Structures are given as C-alpha cells and as structure tokens.
Amino acid sequence: MTTRMYERDSVVRGVRVMELCHVRDSQRGDLMVIEFAQVLPFRPQRCFLTYAMSSGQVRGKHAHRECSQLLLSAHGTCRLLMDDGIRNEEIILDRPEIGVLVPPMVWTEVSGIRADSVLLVLASHVYDSADYIRDYAVFLQIIREAIYES
Amino acid sequence: MTTRMYERDSVVRGVRVMELCHVRDSQRGDLMVIEFAQVLPFRPQRCFLTYAMSSGQVRGKHAHRECSQLLLSAHGTCRLLMDDGIRNEEIILDRPEIGVLVPPMVWTEVSGIRADSVLLVLASHVYDSADYIRDYAVFLQIIREAIYES
C-alpha cells in the first residue's frame, strides 16, 4: 500500500489536497482506498457521482454552509475551481488518488474535460437544500459579514 | 430525483440488487446519489475504487467473514460474480445507478470488460486481512459446517 506522497494546504482557506492511498498493479489493476477515519475530518453520510457531463458544462456553482466534502476524479479529468471569497485555486483532477478536502463556505465549480469524466464526492451531511448557497453575490456578502464581525 | 425503479433479491443468499437514486440531465450531466442511512444496512467506514484492470483479469476472489459491501460501476462495465456456496449469480454492472449489496460470506469475483472500467465499493468495516477468506475450498468448508450446525 502506497502511503500518502504528499498533502498540502491550498491557498483557499481550509482546502487540503492529498494523495490518497493507492496500489499500482499492471496485472490485476490499480486500487485506491479511503479509510474514512484515517483520511477524513468527518464521517461521510452521503456520496454521489456526477457523470456524462457535456464538454464545457459547469456543475457545482455553490458553497455549503455546513457540509464538508472530499472530491476526486473516479475516471477521466475534471477541472475543480475553489474560491473562499478572497483567494481561489483551480486544480485538475486526473487520477483517482488525488483527493481534495473542501470545508464549508468555499464556492466550488466543477467542469468535465471530456464527456466520460466521473467525479466522486463524499459528503459529511445528508442532502439539505437549505445548506446550499447558490448565489455568488450572497456568498460574498456572507464572507464579508464574517470578516467584519471577526 | 428519480426514485428507485426496482430492488430485488438475488438467488444468492442476502444479496440485493437495487436501482440507486439518480437524475438524468443531458445539459448538466447525470447525478447518482447514495444517502447512506436510507440505502445501506450499514454505515460505511471505507471505500475503494479498482481501475485500470486488464481485460479478462479477475479481482476479488474472496469472501468476507464480517464485512458487507455495496458495489457499483462508477464507469464502464464490470462483470460481478457472486456465490453463496450453493447458488451463484453473475451480474453485468454497466451504469452507476445499479448497486449490489453483498453481505458477509458471499464469494465475489469482479472482472472489467474494458480497461477503463472503474468499480466503486463502499465497505461496512475498515480493512482487516483476517476478515478475508481467499481460498474457495475453505469458504465452502465454512459454509458446509454452518449448514451442518444449523
């Protein structure tokens, strides 16, 4: 089992990029494993896949108030944009063993580079529409108010 | 959100085949969601992906003593063989929304139909090598002893 080769903080507040445990095996196929208690700062209650994305189409375009997520490319290549209202970073996810931990209050956008891209997300919370901030101006306003109050 | 279209018991003891919640969206891409508490009889502690499988190569070839799993194809097409020592069933997994719940003491083999097949597994337990039965003769012996004792 390959241990994590690297783990780094993004410039985006609270975002961590990590190499997940994986084994390369040209005979039997590759394996990537996430032991939740070892890797995640939360115990996931939900997972989802996005797939069959049209080229150039963007998903996400929201932030969560409470929910944290781990995002990775299960197949193909995705472009992941993260934005904390002050700094942003774009990451290309092109291998299942690269996971990105996204905390609450980070605006996220995902686009598939090709139609066969598959994004896997592990989420800390069950689905709750009230947890979503879908308006970027509202997101920025909440960020500004938090900075002003702190 | 599409509700589950079907859910059926396999002929293999304890195995259930279910259509998972999913949304088809030709514009934004498709979405498949698993709310763990709604769908799974366990709360997963681990997940893994197998990928870059050589054509014709077989993975798995073991049973678990305690661990339950949900298996699905995150991309491409996998052939899943399940065997409880008395009956067996082979299922072709070719869409992310088809999930197979496999309880303990079911011998399982997986083969990728193409090299770009990706299998996603949610597991009820952390990895423990002692939980694996990797010898089919031993597996059958344990099954026979359980039948004899019951």
GROMACS .gro file of C-alpha atoms in nm:
model
  300
    1MET     CA    1   0.000   0.000   0.000
    2THR     CA    2   0.148   0.332  -0.108
    3THR     CA    3   0.140   0.584   0.174
    4ARG     CA    4   0.043   0.942   0.105
    5MET     CA    5   0.318   1.101  -0.104
    6TYR     CA    6   0.208   1.450  -0.030
    7GLU     CA    7  -0.057   1.656   0.136
    8ARG     CA    8  -0.072   2.032   0.112
    9ASP     CA    9  -0.289   2.326   0.205
   10SER     CA   10  -0.442   2.520  -0.081
   11VAL     CA   11  -0.431   2.898  -0.084
   12VAL     CA   12  -0.808   2.865  -0.044
   13ARG     CA   13  -0.900   2.868   0.326
   14GLY     CA   14  -0.931   2.521   0.474
   15VAL     CA   15  -0.885   2.330   0.146
   16ARG     CA   16  -0.639   2.041   0.155
   17VAL     CA   17  -0.506   1.849  -0.145
   18MET     CA   18  -0.388   1.497  -0.065
   19GLU     CA   19  -0.259   1.191  -0.235
   20LEU     CA   20  -0.479   0.901  -0.125
   21CYS     CA   21  -0.353   0.550  -0.053
   22HIS     CA   22  -0.326   0.351  -0.372
   23VAL     CA   23  -0.158   0.048  -0.525
   24ARG     CA   24  -0.047   0.026  -0.887
   25ASP     CA   25  -0.071  -0.325  -1.028
   26SER     CA   26  -0.032  -0.365  -1.401
   27GLN     CA   27  -0.158  -0.724  -1.379
   28ARG     CA   28  -0.463  -0.703  -1.153
   29GLY     CA   29  -0.547  -0.335  -1.196
   30ASP     CA   30  -0.500  -0.036  -0.967
   31LEU     CA   31  -0.663   0.018  -0.628
   32MET     CA   32  -0.735   0.339  -0.438
   33VAL     CA   33  -0.861   0.313  -0.078
   34ILE     CA   34  -1.006   0.569   0.162
   35GLU     CA   35  -1.025   0.458   0.524
   36PHE     CA   36  -1.266   0.729   0.635
   37ALA     CA   37  -1.143   0.761   0.996
   38GLN     CA   38  -0.781   0.791   0.882
   39VAL     CA   39  -0.828   1.038   0.598
   40LEU     CA   40  -1.139   1.245   0.653
   41PRO     CA   41  -1.214   1.505   0.923
   42PHE     CA   42  -1.576   1.386   0.906
   43ARG     CA   43  -1.762   1.058   0.875
   44PRO     CA   44  -1.948   1.070   0.543
   45GLN     CA   45  -2.324   1.030   0.538
   46ARG     CA   46  -2.365   1.052   0.162
   47CYS     CA   47  -2.177   1.008  -0.161
   48PHE     CA   48  -2.254   1.099  -0.517
   49LEU     CA   49  -2.117   1.065  -0.865
   50THR     CA   50  -2.154   1.317  -1.147
   51TYR     CA   51  -2.104   1.175  -1.494
   52ALA     CA   52  -2.196   1.215  -1.859
   53MET     CA   53  -2.110   1.584  -1.833
   54SER     CA   54  -2.120   1.779  -2.157
   55SER     CA   55  -1.787   1.927  -2.257
   56GLY     CA   56  -1.754   2.282  -2.125
   57GLN     CA   57  -2.051   2.245  -1.892
   58VAL     CA   58  -2.003   2.358  -1.532
   59ARG     CA   59  -2.155   2.187  -1.227
   60GLY     CA   60  -2.148   2.289  -0.864
   61LYS     CA   61  -2.155   2.670  -0.863
   62HIS     CA   62  -2.245   2.677  -0.495
   63ALA     CA   63  -2.100   2.676  -0.146
   64HIS     CA   64  -2.221   2.481   0.157
   65ARG     CA   65  -2.298   2.640   0.492
   66GLU     CA   66  -2.215   2.327   0.696
   67CYS     CA   67  -2.129   2.038   0.468
   68SER     CA   68  -1.766   1.933   0.408
   69GLN     CA   69  -1.670   1.721   0.109
   70LEU     CA   70  -1.391   1.514  -0.038
   71LEU     CA   71  -1.381   1.535  -0.419
   72LEU     CA   72  -1.186   1.316  -0.658
   73SER     CA   73  -1.192   1.206  -1.018
   74ALA     CA   74  -1.314   0.845  -1.036
   75HIS     CA   75  -1.246   0.848  -1.411
   76GLY     CA   76  -1.121   1.093  -1.668
   77THR     CA   77  -1.030   1.451  -1.596
   78CYS     CA   78  -1.220   1.724  -1.409
   79ARG     CA   79  -1.133   2.088  -1.351
   80LEU     CA   80  -1.214   2.198  -0.996
   81LEU     CA   81  -1.235   2.567  -0.908
   82MET     CA   82  -1.245   2.664  -0.540
   83ASP     CA   83  -1.294   3.015  -0.407
   84ASP     CA   84  -1.313   3.132  -0.043
   85GLY     CA   85  -1.421   3.485  -0.143
   86ILE     CA   86  -1.066   3.617  -0.116
   87ARG     CA   87  -0.842   3.363  -0.289
   88ASN     CA   88  -0.912   3.096  -0.545
   89GLU     CA   89  -0.736   2.796  -0.692
   90GLU     CA   90  -0.806   2.573  -0.987
   91ILE     CA   91  -0.697   2.209  -0.975
   92ILE     CA   92  -0.701   1.950  -1.249
   93LEU     CA   93  -0.814   1.614  -1.112
   94ASP     CA   94  -0.692   1.343  -1.346
   95ARG     CA   95  -0.618   1.045  -1.117
   96PRO     CA   96  -0.841   0.880  -0.854
   97GLU     CA   97  -0.568   0.906  -0.592
   98ILE     CA   98  -0.577   1.287  -0.579
   99GLY     CA   99  -0.843   1.394  -0.328
  100VAL     CA  100  -0.944   1.750  -0.240
  101LEU     CA  101  -1.098   1.824   0.101
  102VAL     CA  102  -1.333   2.120   0.077
  103PRO     CA  103  -1.468   2.269   0.401
  104PRO     CA  104  -1.792   2.469   0.432
  105MET     CA  105  -1.807   2.821   0.285
  106VAL     CA  106  -1.592   2.753  -0.018
  107TRP     CA  107  -1.750   2.828  -0.355
  108THR     CA  108  -1.690   2.531  -0.586
  109GLU     CA  109  -1.730   2.477  -0.959
  110VAL     CA  110  -1.656   2.157  -1.149
  111SER     CA  111  -1.627   2.103  -1.521
  112GLY     CA  112  -1.557   1.782  -1.705
  113ILE     CA  113  -1.282   1.800  -1.961
  114ARG     CA  114  -1.436   1.511  -2.153
  115ALA     CA  115  -1.782   1.356  -2.154
  116ASP     CA  116  -1.655   1.040  -1.983
  117SER     CA  117  -1.530   1.225  -1.673
  118VAL     CA  118  -1.671   1.094  -1.344
  119LEU     CA  119  -1.646   1.292  -1.021
  120LEU     CA  120  -1.687   1.113  -0.685
  121VAL     CA  121  -1.785   1.317  -0.379
  122LEU     CA  122  -1.804   1.204  -0.015
  123ALA     CA  123  -2.016   1.444   0.191
  124SER     CA  124  -2.029   1.497   0.567
  125HIS     CA  125  -2.402   1.568   0.573
  126VAL     CA  126  -2.722   1.434   0.422
  127TYR     CA  127  -2.877   1.642   0.145
  128ASP     CA  128  -3.037   1.962   0.270
  129SER     CA  129  -3.132   2.232   0.020
  130ALA     CA  130  -3.100   2.498   0.296
  131ASP     CA  131  -2.728   2.416   0.323
  132TYR     CA  132  -2.663   2.542  -0.032
  133ILE     CA  133  -2.564   2.898  -0.120
  134ARG     CA  134  -2.627   2.918  -0.494
  135ASP     CA  135  -2.587   3.293  -0.548
  136TYR     CA  136  -2.224   3.408  -0.564
  137ALA     CA  137  -2.316   3.763  -0.454
  138VAL     CA  138  -2.488   3.623  -0.145
  139PHE     CA  139  -2.183   3.404  -0.077
  140LEU     CA  140  -1.952   3.707  -0.093
  141GLN     CA  141  -2.182   3.905   0.132
  142ILE     CA  142  -2.177   3.630   0.399
  143ILE     CA  143  -1.797   3.614   0.376
  144ARG     CA  144  -1.768   3.993   0.413
  145GLU     CA  145  -2.000   3.998   0.713
  146ALA     CA  146  -1.799   3.720   0.880
  147ILE     CA  147  -1.474   3.915   0.826
  148TYR     CA  148  -1.637   4.235   0.953
  149GLU     CA  149  -1.765   4.060   1.267
  150SER     CA  150  -1.436   3.885   1.347
  151MET     CA  151  -3.475   1.291  -0.818
  152THR     CA  152  -3.564   0.955  -0.966
  153THR     CA  153  -3.682   0.715  -0.701
  154ARG     CA  154  -3.567   0.357  -0.703
  155MET     CA  155  -3.726   0.183  -1.000
  156TYR     CA  156  -3.661  -0.162  -0.870
  157GLU     CA  157  -3.497  -0.356  -0.596
  158ARG     CA  158  -3.477  -0.734  -0.594
  159ASP     CA  159  -3.324  -1.019  -0.403
  160SER     CA  160  -3.065  -1.223  -0.588
  161VAL     CA  161  -3.078  -1.602  -0.577
  162VAL     CA  162  -2.753  -1.562  -0.382
  163ARG     CA  163  -2.829  -1.551  -0.009
  164GLY     CA  164  -2.859  -1.196   0.123
  165VAL     CA  165  -2.760  -1.020  -0.200
  166ARG     CA  166  -2.984  -0.733  -0.311
  167VAL     CA  167  -2.973  -0.556  -0.647
  168MET     CA  168  -3.110  -0.203  -0.640
  169GLU     CA  169  -3.150   0.096  -0.864
  170LEU     CA  170  -2.997   0.391  -0.682
  171CYS     CA  171  -3.139   0.744  -0.686
  172HIS     CA  172  -3.024   0.929  -0.995
  173VAL     CA  173  -3.105   1.221  -1.218
  174ARG     CA  174  -3.051   1.225  -1.592
  175ASP     CA  175  -2.965   1.571  -1.725
  176SER     CA  176  -2.838   1.596  -2.081
  177GLN     CA  177  -2.734   1.957  -2.021
  178ARG     CA  178  -2.555   1.948  -1.685
  179GLY     CA  179  -2.464   1.579  -1.672
  180ASP     CA  180  -2.607   1.290  -1.474
  181LEU     CA  181  -2.605   1.254  -1.096
  182MET     CA  182  -2.625   0.942  -0.878
  183VAL     CA  183  -2.665   0.984  -0.502
  184ILE     CA  184  -2.639   0.740  -0.212
  185GLU     CA  185  -2.776   0.866   0.119
  186PHE     CA  186  -2.610   0.604   0.335
  187ALA     CA  187  -2.877   0.585   0.608
  188GLN     CA  188  -3.155   0.547   0.351
  189VAL     CA  189  -2.993   0.290   0.125
  190LEU     CA  190  -2.737   0.087   0.319
  191PRO     CA  191  -2.790  -0.159   0.605
  192PHE     CA  192  -2.453  -0.038   0.739
  193ARG     CA  193  -2.267   0.290   0.778
  194PRO     CA  194  -1.958   0.265   0.558
  195GLN     CA  195  -1.616   0.309   0.714
  196ARG     CA  196  -1.417   0.269   0.395
  197CYS     CA  197  -1.450   0.300   0.020
  198PHE     CA  198  -1.226   0.193  -0.264
  199LEU     CA  199  -1.202   0.213  -0.640
  200THR     CA  200  -1.050  -0.052  -0.865
  201TYR     CA  201  -0.944   0.074  -1.207
  202ALA     CA  202  -0.705   0.019  -1.495
  203MET     CA  203  -0.797  -0.350  -1.490
  204SER     CA  204  -0.650  -0.559  -1.770
  205SER     CA  205  -0.910  -0.713  -1.996
  206GLY     CA  206  -1.002  -1.063  -1.878
  207GLN     CA  207  -0.832  -1.014  -1.541
  208VAL     CA  208  -1.030  -1.111  -1.231
  209ARG     CA  209  -1.023  -0.927  -0.897
  210GLY     CA  210  -1.186  -1.013  -0.570
  211LYS     CA  211  -1.186  -1.391  -0.549
  212HIS     CA  212  -1.260  -1.383  -0.179
  213ALA     CA  213  -1.541  -1.368   0.074
  214HIS     CA  214  -1.560  -1.158   0.390
  215ARG     CA  215  -1.636  -1.301   0.733
  216GLU     CA  216  -1.796  -0.981   0.868
  217CYS     CA  217  -1.773  -0.702   0.611
  218SER     CA  218  -2.074  -0.604   0.397
  219GLN     CA  219  -2.030  -0.405   0.077
  220LEU     CA  220  -2.215  -0.207  -0.185
  221LEU     CA  221  -2.061  -0.246  -0.531
  222LEU     CA  222  -2.133  -0.039  -0.840
  223SER     CA  223  -1.972   0.057  -1.168
  224ALA     CA  224  -1.852   0.417  -1.149
  225HIS     CA  225  -1.753   0.399  -1.515
  226GLY     CA  226  -1.759   0.140  -1.789
  227THR     CA  227  -1.875  -0.216  -1.747
  228CYS     CA  228  -1.784  -0.479  -1.486
  229ARG     CA  229  -1.890  -0.841  -1.455
  230LEU     CA  230  -1.971  -0.934  -1.096
  231LEU     CA  231  -1.993  -1.300  -0.991
  232MET     CA  232  -2.144  -1.380  -0.650
  233ASP     CA  233  -2.161  -1.726  -0.493
  234ASP     CA  234  -2.300  -1.827  -0.152
  235GLY     CA  235  -2.164  -2.181  -0.179
  236ILE     CA  236  -2.498  -2.316  -0.302
  237ARG     CA  237  -2.623  -2.073  -0.566
  238ASN     CA  238  -2.446  -1.815  -0.778
  239GLU     CA  239  -2.541  -1.522  -0.999
  240GLU     CA  240  -2.347  -1.313  -1.245
  241ILE     CA  241  -2.447  -0.950  -1.297
  242ILE     CA  242  -2.324  -0.703  -1.555
  243LEU     CA  243  -2.278  -0.360  -1.397
  244ASP     CA  244  -2.286  -0.100  -1.673
  245ARG     CA  245  -2.447   0.206  -1.511
  246PRO     CA  246  -2.357   0.385  -1.184
  247GLU     CA  247  -2.716   0.367  -1.065
  248ILE     CA  248  -2.716  -0.014  -1.032
  249GLY     CA  249  -2.586  -0.106  -0.686
  250VAL     CA  250  -2.536  -0.456  -0.548
  251LEU     CA  251  -2.543  -0.514  -0.172
  252VAL     CA  252  -2.323  -0.809  -0.080
  253PRO     CA  253  -2.342  -0.942   0.278
  254PRO     CA  254  -2.067  -1.138   0.454
  255MET     CA  255  -1.991  -1.495   0.346
  256VAL     CA  256  -2.057  -1.443  -0.025
  257TRP     CA  257  -1.769  -1.531  -0.258
  258THR     CA  258  -1.722  -1.245  -0.506
  259GLU     CA  259  -1.525  -1.207  -0.827
  260VAL     CA  260  -1.506  -0.896  -1.043
  261SER     CA  261  -1.373  -0.859  -1.394
  262GLY     CA  262  -1.353  -0.548  -1.604
  263ILE     CA  263  -1.494  -0.579  -1.951
  264ARG     CA  264  -1.269  -0.299  -2.072
  265ALA     CA  265  -0.954  -0.141  -1.932
  266ASP     CA  266  -1.138   0.182  -1.847
  267SER     CA  267  -1.386   0.012  -1.612
  268VAL     CA  268  -1.400   0.159  -1.261
  269LEU     CA  269  -1.562  -0.026  -0.971
  270LEU     CA  270  -1.667   0.169  -0.659
  271VAL     CA  271  -1.712  -0.021  -0.333
  272LEU     CA  272  -1.849   0.107  -0.001
  273ALA     CA  273  -1.749  -0.123   0.287
  274SER     CA  274  -1.901  -0.159   0.635
  275HIS     CA  275  -1.566  -0.225   0.803
  276VAL     CA  276  -1.211  -0.096   0.798
  277TYR     CA  277  -0.956  -0.314   0.624
  278ASP     CA  278  -0.866  -0.626   0.820
  279SER     CA  279  -0.677  -0.906   0.647
  280ALA     CA  280  -0.825  -1.158   0.894
  281ASP     CA  281  -1.172  -1.081   0.754
  282TYR     CA  282  -1.081  -1.222   0.412
  283ILE     CA  283  -1.135  -1.583   0.306
  284ARG     CA  284  -0.919  -1.620  -0.004
  285ASP     CA  285  -0.935  -1.997  -0.053
  286TYR     CA  286  -1.257  -2.117  -0.217
  287ALA     CA  287  -1.226  -2.465  -0.064
  288VAL     CA  288  -1.202  -2.309   0.283
  289PHE     CA  289  -1.503  -2.091   0.203
  290LEU     CA  290  -1.709  -2.396   0.103
  291GLN     CA  291  -1.599  -2.583   0.415
  292ILE     CA  292  -1.715  -2.296   0.641
  293ILE     CA  293  -2.049  -2.283   0.458
  294ARG     CA  294  -2.095  -2.661   0.495
  295GLU     CA  295  -2.014  -2.651   0.863
  296ALA     CA  296  -2.264  -2.368   0.916
  297ILE     CA  297  -2.537  -2.568   0.737
  298TYR     CA  298  -2.450  -2.881   0.936
  299GLU     CA  299  -2.466  -2.692   1.266
  300SER     CA  300  -2.797  -2.521   1.189
   0.00000   0.00000   0.00000
